[in-house]
Coordinates of N, CA and C and ligand atoms in Angstrom, one line a residue:
X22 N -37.7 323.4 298.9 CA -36.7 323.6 297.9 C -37.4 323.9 296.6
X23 N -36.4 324.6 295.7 CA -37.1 324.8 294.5 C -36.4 324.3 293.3
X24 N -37.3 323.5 292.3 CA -36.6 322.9 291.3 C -35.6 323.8 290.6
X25 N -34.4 324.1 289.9 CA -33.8 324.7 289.2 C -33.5 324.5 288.4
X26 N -33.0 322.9 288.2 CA -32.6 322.4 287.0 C -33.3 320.5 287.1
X27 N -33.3 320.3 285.9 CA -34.2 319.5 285.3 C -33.2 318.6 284.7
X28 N -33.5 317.2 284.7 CA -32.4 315.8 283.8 C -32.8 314.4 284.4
X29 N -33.1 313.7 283.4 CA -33.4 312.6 283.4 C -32.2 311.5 284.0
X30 N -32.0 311.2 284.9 CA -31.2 310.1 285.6 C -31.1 308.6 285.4
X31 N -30.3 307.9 285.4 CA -31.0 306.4 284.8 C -31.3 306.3 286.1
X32 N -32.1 305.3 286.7 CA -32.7 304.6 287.8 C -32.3 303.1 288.3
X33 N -31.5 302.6 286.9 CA -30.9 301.0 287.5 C -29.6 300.8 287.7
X34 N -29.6 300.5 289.5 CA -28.4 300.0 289.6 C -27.4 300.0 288.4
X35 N -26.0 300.0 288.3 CA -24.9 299.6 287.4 C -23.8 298.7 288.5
X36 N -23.4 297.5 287.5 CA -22.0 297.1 288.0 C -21.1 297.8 287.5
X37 N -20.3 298.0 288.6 CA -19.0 299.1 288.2 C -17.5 298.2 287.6
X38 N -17.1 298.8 286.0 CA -16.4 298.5 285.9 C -14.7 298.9 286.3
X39 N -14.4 299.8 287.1 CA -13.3 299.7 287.6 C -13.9 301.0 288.9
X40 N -13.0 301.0 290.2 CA -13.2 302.0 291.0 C -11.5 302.7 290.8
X41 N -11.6 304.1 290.5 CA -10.8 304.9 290.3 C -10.4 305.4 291.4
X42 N -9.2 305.6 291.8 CA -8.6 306.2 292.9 C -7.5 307.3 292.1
X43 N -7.8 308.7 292.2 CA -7.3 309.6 291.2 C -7.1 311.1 291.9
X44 N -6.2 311.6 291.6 CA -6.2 312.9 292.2 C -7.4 314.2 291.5
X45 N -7.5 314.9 292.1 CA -8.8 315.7 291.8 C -8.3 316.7 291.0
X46 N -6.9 317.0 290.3 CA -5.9 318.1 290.2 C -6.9 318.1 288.6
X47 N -8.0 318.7 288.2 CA -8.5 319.7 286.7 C -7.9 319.3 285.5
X48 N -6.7 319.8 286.0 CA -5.7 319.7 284.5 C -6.0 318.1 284.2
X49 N -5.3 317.3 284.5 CA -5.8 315.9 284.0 C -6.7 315.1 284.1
X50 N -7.9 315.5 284.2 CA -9.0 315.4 284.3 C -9.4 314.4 282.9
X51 N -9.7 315.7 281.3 CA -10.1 315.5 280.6 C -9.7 314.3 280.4
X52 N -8.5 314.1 280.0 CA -7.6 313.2 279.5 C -7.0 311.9 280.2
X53 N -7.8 311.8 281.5 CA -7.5 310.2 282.2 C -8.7 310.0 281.7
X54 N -10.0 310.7 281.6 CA -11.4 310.4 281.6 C -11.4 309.5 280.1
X55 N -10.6 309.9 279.3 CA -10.7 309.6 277.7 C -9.9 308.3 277.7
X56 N -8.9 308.1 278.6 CA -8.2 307.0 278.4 C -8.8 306.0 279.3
X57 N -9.7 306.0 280.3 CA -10.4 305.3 281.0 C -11.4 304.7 280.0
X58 N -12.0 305.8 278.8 CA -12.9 305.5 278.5 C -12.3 304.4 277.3
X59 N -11.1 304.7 276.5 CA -10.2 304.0 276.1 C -10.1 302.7 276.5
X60 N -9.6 302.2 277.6 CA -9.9 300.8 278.5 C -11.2 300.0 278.3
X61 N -12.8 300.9 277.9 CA -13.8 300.3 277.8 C -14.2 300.1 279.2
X62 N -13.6 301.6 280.0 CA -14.7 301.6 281.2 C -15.7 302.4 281.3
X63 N -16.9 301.6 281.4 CA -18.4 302.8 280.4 C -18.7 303.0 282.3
X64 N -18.9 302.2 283.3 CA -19.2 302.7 284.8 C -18.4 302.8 285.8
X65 N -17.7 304.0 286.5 CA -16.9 304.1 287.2 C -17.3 304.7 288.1
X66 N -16.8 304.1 289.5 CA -16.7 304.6 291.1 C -15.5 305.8 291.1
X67 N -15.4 306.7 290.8 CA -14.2 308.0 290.8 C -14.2 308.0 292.1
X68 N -12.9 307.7 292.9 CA -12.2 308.2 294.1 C -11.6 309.0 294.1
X69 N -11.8 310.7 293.9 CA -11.3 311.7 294.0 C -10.5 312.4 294.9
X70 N -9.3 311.9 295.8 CA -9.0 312.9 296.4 C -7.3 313.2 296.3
X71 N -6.7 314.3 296.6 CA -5.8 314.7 296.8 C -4.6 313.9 296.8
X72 N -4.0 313.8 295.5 CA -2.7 312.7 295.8 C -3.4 311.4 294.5
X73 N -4.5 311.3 294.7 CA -4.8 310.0 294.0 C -3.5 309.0 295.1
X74 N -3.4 307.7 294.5 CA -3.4 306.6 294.9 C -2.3 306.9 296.3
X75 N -1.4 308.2 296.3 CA -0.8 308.6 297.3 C -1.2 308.3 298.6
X76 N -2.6 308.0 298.6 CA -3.3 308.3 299.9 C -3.1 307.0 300.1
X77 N -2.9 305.7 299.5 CA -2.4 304.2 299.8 C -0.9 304.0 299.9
X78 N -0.2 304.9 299.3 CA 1.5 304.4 299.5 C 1.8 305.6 300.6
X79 N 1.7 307.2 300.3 CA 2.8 307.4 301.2 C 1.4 308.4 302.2
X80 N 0.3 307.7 303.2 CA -1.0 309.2 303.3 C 0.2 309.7 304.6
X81 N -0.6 311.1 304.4 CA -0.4 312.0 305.5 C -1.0 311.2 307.3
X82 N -1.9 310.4 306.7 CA -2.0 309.8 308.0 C -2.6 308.7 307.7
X83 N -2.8 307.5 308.9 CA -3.5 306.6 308.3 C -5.2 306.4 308.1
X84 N -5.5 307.6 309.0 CA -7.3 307.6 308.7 C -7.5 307.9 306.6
X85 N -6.7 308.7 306.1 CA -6.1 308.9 304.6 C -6.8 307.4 304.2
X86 N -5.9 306.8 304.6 CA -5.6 305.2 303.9 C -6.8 304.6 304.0
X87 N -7.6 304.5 305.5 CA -8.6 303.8 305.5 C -9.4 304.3 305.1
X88 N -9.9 306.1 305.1 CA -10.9 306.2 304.1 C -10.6 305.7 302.8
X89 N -9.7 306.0 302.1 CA -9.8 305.1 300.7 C -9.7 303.9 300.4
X90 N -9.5 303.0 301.6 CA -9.7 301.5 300.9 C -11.5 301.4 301.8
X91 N -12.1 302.4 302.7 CA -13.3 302.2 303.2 C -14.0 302.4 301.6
X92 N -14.2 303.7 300.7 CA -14.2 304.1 299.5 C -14.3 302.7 298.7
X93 N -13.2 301.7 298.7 CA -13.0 300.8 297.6 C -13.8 299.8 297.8
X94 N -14.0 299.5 299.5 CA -14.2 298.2 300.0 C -16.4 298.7 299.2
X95 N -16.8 299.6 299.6 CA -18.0 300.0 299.3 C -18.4 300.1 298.3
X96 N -17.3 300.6 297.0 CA -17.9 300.8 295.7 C -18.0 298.7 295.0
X97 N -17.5 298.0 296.0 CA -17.4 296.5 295.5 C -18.6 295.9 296.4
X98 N -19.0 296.7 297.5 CA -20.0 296.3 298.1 C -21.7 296.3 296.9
X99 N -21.2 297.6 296.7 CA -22.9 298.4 295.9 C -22.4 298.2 294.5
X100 N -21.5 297.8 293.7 CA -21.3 297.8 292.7 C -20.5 296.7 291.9
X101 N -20.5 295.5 293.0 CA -19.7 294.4 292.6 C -18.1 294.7 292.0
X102 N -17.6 295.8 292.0 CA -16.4 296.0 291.8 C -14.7 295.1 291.7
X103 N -14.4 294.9 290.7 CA -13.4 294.0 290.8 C -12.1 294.2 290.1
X104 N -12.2 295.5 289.6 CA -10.9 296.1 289.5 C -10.7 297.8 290.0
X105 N -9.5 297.9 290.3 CA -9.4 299.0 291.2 C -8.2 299.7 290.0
X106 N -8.3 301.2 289.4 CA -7.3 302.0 288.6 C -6.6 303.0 289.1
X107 N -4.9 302.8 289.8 CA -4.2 304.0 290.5 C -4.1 304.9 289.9
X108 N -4.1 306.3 289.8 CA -3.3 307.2 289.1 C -2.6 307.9 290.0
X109 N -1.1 308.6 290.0 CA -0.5 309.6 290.2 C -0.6 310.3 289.2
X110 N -0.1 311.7 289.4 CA 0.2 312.4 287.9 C 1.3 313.8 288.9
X111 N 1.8 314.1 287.5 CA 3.2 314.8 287.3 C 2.5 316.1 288.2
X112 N 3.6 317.0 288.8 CA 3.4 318.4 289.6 C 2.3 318.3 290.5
X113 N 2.0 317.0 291.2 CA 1.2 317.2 292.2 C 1.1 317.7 293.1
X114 N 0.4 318.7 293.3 CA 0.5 319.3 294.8 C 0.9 318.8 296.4
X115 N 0.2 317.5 296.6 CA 0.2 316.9 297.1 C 1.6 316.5 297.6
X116 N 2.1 316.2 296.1 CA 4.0 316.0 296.5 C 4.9 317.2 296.5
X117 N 4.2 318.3 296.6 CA 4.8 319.4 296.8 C 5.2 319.7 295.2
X118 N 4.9 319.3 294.1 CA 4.8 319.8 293.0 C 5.9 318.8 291.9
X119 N 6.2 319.4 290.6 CA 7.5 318.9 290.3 C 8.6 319.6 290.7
X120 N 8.7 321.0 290.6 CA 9.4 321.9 291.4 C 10.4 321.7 292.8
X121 N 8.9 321.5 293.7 CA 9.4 321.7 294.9 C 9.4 320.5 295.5
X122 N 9.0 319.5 295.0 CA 9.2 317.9 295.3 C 10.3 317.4 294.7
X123 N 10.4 317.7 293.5 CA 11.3 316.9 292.9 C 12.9 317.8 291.9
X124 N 12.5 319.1 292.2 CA 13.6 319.9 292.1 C 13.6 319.9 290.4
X125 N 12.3 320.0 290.0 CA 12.1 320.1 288.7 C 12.7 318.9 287.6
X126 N 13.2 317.9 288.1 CA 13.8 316.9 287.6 C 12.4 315.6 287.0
X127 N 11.7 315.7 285.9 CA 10.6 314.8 285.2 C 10.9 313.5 285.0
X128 N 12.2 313.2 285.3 CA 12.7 311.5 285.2 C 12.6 310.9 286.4
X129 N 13.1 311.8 287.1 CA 13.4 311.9 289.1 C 11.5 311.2 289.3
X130 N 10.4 312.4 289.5 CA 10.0 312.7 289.6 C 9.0 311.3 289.4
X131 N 9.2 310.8 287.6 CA 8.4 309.6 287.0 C 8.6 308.3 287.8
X132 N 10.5 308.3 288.4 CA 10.8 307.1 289.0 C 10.1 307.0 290.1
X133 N 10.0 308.0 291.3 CA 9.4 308.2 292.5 C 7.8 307.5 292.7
X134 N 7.5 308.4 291.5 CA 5.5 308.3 291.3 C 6.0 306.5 290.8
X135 N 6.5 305.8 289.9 CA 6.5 304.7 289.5 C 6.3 303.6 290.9
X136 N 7.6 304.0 291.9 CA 7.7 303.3 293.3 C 6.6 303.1 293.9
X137 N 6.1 305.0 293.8 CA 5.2 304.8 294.8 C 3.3 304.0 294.1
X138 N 3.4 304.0 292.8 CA 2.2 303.3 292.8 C 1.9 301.9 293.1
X139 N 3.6 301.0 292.7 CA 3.9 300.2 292.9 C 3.7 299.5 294.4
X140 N 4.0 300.6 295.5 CA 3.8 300.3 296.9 C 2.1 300.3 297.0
X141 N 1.3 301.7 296.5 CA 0.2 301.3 296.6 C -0.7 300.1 296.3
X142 N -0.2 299.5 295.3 CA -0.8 298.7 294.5 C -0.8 297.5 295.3
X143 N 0.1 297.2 295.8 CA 1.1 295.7 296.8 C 0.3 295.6 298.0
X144 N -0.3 297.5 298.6 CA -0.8 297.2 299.9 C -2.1 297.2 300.1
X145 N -2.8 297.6 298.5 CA -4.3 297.2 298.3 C -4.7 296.3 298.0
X146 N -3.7 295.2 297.1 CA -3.5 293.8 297.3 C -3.4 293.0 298.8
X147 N -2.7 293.8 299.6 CA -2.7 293.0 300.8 C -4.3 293.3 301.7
X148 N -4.5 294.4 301.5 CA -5.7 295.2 301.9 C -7.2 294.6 301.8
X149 N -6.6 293.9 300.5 CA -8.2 293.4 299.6 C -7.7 292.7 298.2
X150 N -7.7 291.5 299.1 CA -7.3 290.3 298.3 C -7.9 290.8 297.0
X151 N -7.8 289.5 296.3 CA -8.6 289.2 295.0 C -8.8 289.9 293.8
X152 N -8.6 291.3 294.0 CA -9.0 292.8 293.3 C -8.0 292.8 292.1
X153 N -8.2 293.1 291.4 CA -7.6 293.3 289.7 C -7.2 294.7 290.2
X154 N -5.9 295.1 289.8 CA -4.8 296.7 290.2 C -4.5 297.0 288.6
X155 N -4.7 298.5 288.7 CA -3.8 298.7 287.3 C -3.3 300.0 287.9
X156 N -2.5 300.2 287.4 CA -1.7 301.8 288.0 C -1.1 302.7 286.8
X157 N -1.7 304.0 286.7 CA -0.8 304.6 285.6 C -0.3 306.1 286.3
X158 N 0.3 306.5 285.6 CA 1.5 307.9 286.0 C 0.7 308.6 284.8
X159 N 0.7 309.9 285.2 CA 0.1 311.1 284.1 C 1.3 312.3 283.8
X160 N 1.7 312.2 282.4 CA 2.2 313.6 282.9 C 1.7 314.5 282.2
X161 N 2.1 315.7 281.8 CA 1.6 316.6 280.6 C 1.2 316.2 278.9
X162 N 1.7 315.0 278.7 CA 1.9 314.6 277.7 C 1.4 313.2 277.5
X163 N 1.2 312.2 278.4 CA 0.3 311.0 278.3 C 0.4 310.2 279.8
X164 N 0.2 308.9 279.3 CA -0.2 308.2 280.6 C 0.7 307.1 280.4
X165 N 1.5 306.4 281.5 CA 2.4 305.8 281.5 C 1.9 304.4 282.3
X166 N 1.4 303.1 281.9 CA 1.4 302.1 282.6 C 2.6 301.2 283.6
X167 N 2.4 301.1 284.5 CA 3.2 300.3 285.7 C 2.9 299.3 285.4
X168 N 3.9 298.1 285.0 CA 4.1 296.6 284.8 C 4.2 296.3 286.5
X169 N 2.8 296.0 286.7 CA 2.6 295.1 288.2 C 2.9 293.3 288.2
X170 N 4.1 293.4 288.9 CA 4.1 291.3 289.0 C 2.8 291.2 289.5
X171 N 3.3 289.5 289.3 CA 1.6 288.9 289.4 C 2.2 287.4 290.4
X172 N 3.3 288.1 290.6 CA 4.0 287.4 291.8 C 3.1 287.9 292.8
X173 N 3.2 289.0 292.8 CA 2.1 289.6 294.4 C 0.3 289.3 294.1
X174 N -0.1 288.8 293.3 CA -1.3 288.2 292.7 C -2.0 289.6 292.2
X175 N -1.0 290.9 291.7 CA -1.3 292.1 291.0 C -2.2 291.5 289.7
X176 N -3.0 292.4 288.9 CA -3.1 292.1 287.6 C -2.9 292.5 286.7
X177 N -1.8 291.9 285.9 CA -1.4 292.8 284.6 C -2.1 293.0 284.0
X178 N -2.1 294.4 283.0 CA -3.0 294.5 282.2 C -2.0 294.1 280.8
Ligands
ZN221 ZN1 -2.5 316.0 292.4

């Protein structure tokens, strides 16, 4: 191999302050990363895939599910992890868009993603006890926190 590029890496271990389960979709990228950073999370586990937290309430299958609670169970393995952050966000591909999922309707659309983080949240709780949950909705315009009971031993933020 040939070197090409050059950068200093830190070399110690980090405890991770939350593991992110987030859709990969660009556009909201910048702007969960800033409100993450907002929260005072300086080390994160990013679980990138398709759907974000989708893949725990509604996956296409359940190997979906168990790769991402495998994902969770491991970033708490190597990184002592003890809070876990859902995101959906608005026109997700994944849900077939705001358009064609939700018939362009942004209220429709907010309640749906609300439900469903809410289901994910309950079944990562049941999944893996003990874990601190926070769940937010993205849309074009900001980030929307889900009020998780703590009836289900969820953790409010
Ligand atoms: Zn998406």
């Amino acid at each position: 191999m040939n070197k090409v590029f050059h950068f200093d890496a830190p070399r110690d271990r980090y405890l991770c302050d939350a593991a992110v389960v987030w859709c990969f979709d660009n556009r909201f990228q910048l702007g969960f990363a800033k409100f993450l950073k907002r929260l005072g999370i300086v080390n994160s586990d990013p679980i990138k895939v398709a759907g974000g937290a989708k893949c725990l309430s509604s996956p296409e299958n359940e190997g979906e599910r168990e790769f991402v609670l495998g994902q969770i169970r491991t970033s708490i393995r190597l990184h002592a992890t003890k809070r876990v952050i859902l995101m959906v966000h608005s026109d997700c591909g994944a849900y077939g868009g705001l358009d064609g999922g939700f018939g362009g309707d942004a209220r429709v659309e907010a309640e749906h993603h609300e439900t469903e983080l809410r289901r994910a949240a309950e079944g990562l709780e049941k999944a893996i006890p003990d874990i601190e949950v926070q769940a937010y909705f993205v849309d074009f315009e900001g980030i929307w926190a889900v009020e998780l009971s703590q009836e289900v031993g969820v953790f409010k933020p």
